mmCIF file of C-alpha atoms in Angstrom:
data_model
loop_
_atom_site.group_PDB
_atom_site.id
_atom_site.type_symbol
_atom_site.label_atom_id
_atom_site.label_comp_id
_atom_site.label_asym_id
_atom_site.label_seq_id
_atom_site.Cartn_x
_atom_site.Cartn_y
_atom_site.Cartn_z
ATOM 1 C CA MET M 1 9.082 5.930 -0.601
ATOM 2 C CA THR M 2 7.972 8.296 2.112
ATOM 3 C CA ASN M 3 7.609 7.306 5.728
ATOM 4 C CA SER M 4 3.842 7.800 5.551
ATOM 5 C CA THR M 5 3.598 5.481 2.526
ATOM 6 C CA VAL M 6 5.514 2.806 4.410
ATOM 7 C CA GLN M 7 3.163 3.175 7.381
ATOM 8 C CA ILE M 8 0.109 2.941 5.103
ATOM 9 C CA VAL M 9 1.370 -0.245 3.447
ATOM 10 C CA ASN M 10 2.291 -1.870 6.755
ATOM 11 C CA GLN M 11 -1.078 -0.982 8.311
ATOM 12 C CA ASN M 12 -2.970 -2.147 5.216
ATOM 13 C CA ILE M 13 -1.259 -5.529 5.354
ATOM 14 C CA LYS M 14 -2.456 -5.916 8.929
ATOM 15 C CA ASN M 15 -5.967 -4.642 8.166
ATOM 16 C CA TYR M 16 -6.459 -6.915 5.140
ATOM 17 C CA ARG M 17 -5.015 -9.885 7.036
ATOM 18 C CA ILE M 18 -7.491 -9.409 9.875
ATOM 19 C CA ALA M 19 -10.390 -8.724 7.472
ATOM 20 C CA ASN M 20 -9.620 -12.022 5.740
ATOM 21 C CA GLY M 21 -9.592 -13.892 9.044
ATOM 22 C CA LEU M 22 -5.924 -14.796 8.767
ATOM 23 C CA THR M 23 -3.519 -15.078 11.653
ATOM 24 C CA GLN M 24 0.042 -13.898 11.195
ATOM 25 C CA GLU M 25 1.054 -17.554 11.244
ATOM 26 C CA LYS M 26 -1.401 -18.532 8.485
ATOM 27 C CA LEU M 27 -0.425 -15.586 6.281
ATOM 28 C CA ALA M 28 3.236 -16.408 6.794
ATOM 29 C CA ASP M 29 2.583 -20.033 5.784
ATOM 30 C CA LEU M 30 0.732 -18.938 2.647
ATOM 31 C CA CYS M 31 3.637 -16.642 1.717
ATOM 32 C CA ASN M 32 6.384 -19.085 2.679
ATOM 33 C CA ILE M 33 7.925 -16.594 5.114
ATOM 34 C CA SER M 34 8.241 -16.489 8.887
ATOM 35 C CA ARG M 35 5.544 -15.240 11.254
ATOM 36 C CA ASP M 36 8.183 -12.991 12.812
ATOM 37 C CA TYR M 37 8.705 -11.284 9.448
ATOM 38 C CA ILE M 38 4.950 -10.623 9.098
ATOM 39 C CA SER M 39 4.958 -9.221 12.633
ATOM 40 C CA GLU M 40 7.916 -6.956 11.849
ATOM 41 C CA ILE M 41 6.171 -5.674 8.717
ATOM 42 C CA GLU M 42 2.968 -4.911 10.607
ATOM 43 C CA ARG M 43 4.903 -3.119 13.365
ATOM 44 C CA GLY M 44 6.831 -1.024 10.848
ATOM 45 C CA LYS M 45 10.186 -2.628 11.614
ATOM 46 C CA LYS M 46 10.555 -4.092 8.097
ATOM 47 C CA PHE M 47 9.217 -3.235 4.659
ATOM 48 C CA PRO M 48 8.619 -6.002 2.124
ATOM 49 C CA SER M 49 10.256 -5.981 -1.283
ATOM 50 C CA LEU M 50 8.015 -5.374 -4.277
ATOM 51 C CA LYS M 51 8.061 -9.087 -5.080
ATOM 52 C CA ARG M 52 7.119 -9.971 -1.491
ATOM 53 C CA LEU M 53 4.357 -7.343 -1.542
ATOM 54 C CA PHE M 54 2.782 -9.130 -4.517
ATOM 55 C CA VAL M 55 3.092 -12.501 -2.767
ATOM 56 C CA ILE M 56 1.423 -11.144 0.384
ATOM 57 C CA ALA M 57 -1.390 -9.528 -1.614
ATOM 58 C CA GLU M 58 -2.013 -12.720 -3.590
ATOM 59 C CA ALA M 59 -2.130 -14.776 -0.389
ATOM 60 C CA MET M 60 -4.858 -12.449 0.901
ATOM 61 C CA GLY M 61 -6.772 -12.546 -2.386
ATOM 62 C CA ILE M 62 -6.346 -8.863 -3.215
ATOM 63 C CA GLU M 63 -4.540 -6.857 -5.868
ATOM 64 C CA ALA M 64 -1.206 -5.483 -4.673
ATOM 65 C CA TYR M 65 -2.089 -1.856 -5.445
ATOM 66 C CA LYS M 66 -4.712 -1.963 -2.674
ATOM 67 C CA LEU M 67 -1.913 -2.209 -0.127
ATOM 68 C CA LEU M 68 -0.649 1.186 -1.293
ATOM 69 C CA MET M 69 -3.917 3.061 -0.773
#
């Protein structure tokens, strides 16, 4: 995956989270992961696995492919 794709996914996670009125804490709870991990994803420090990407998308009520666009 290219660096720009990683940045797009990380930014989309943040944008969809905010658009859905979710805090990092609430999204983390819905995904059964830590708030710190969500923060690291959004800041580009971490990239979620494919499985985790689907979990995050489902928690936000969107299809996972939307995080890639």
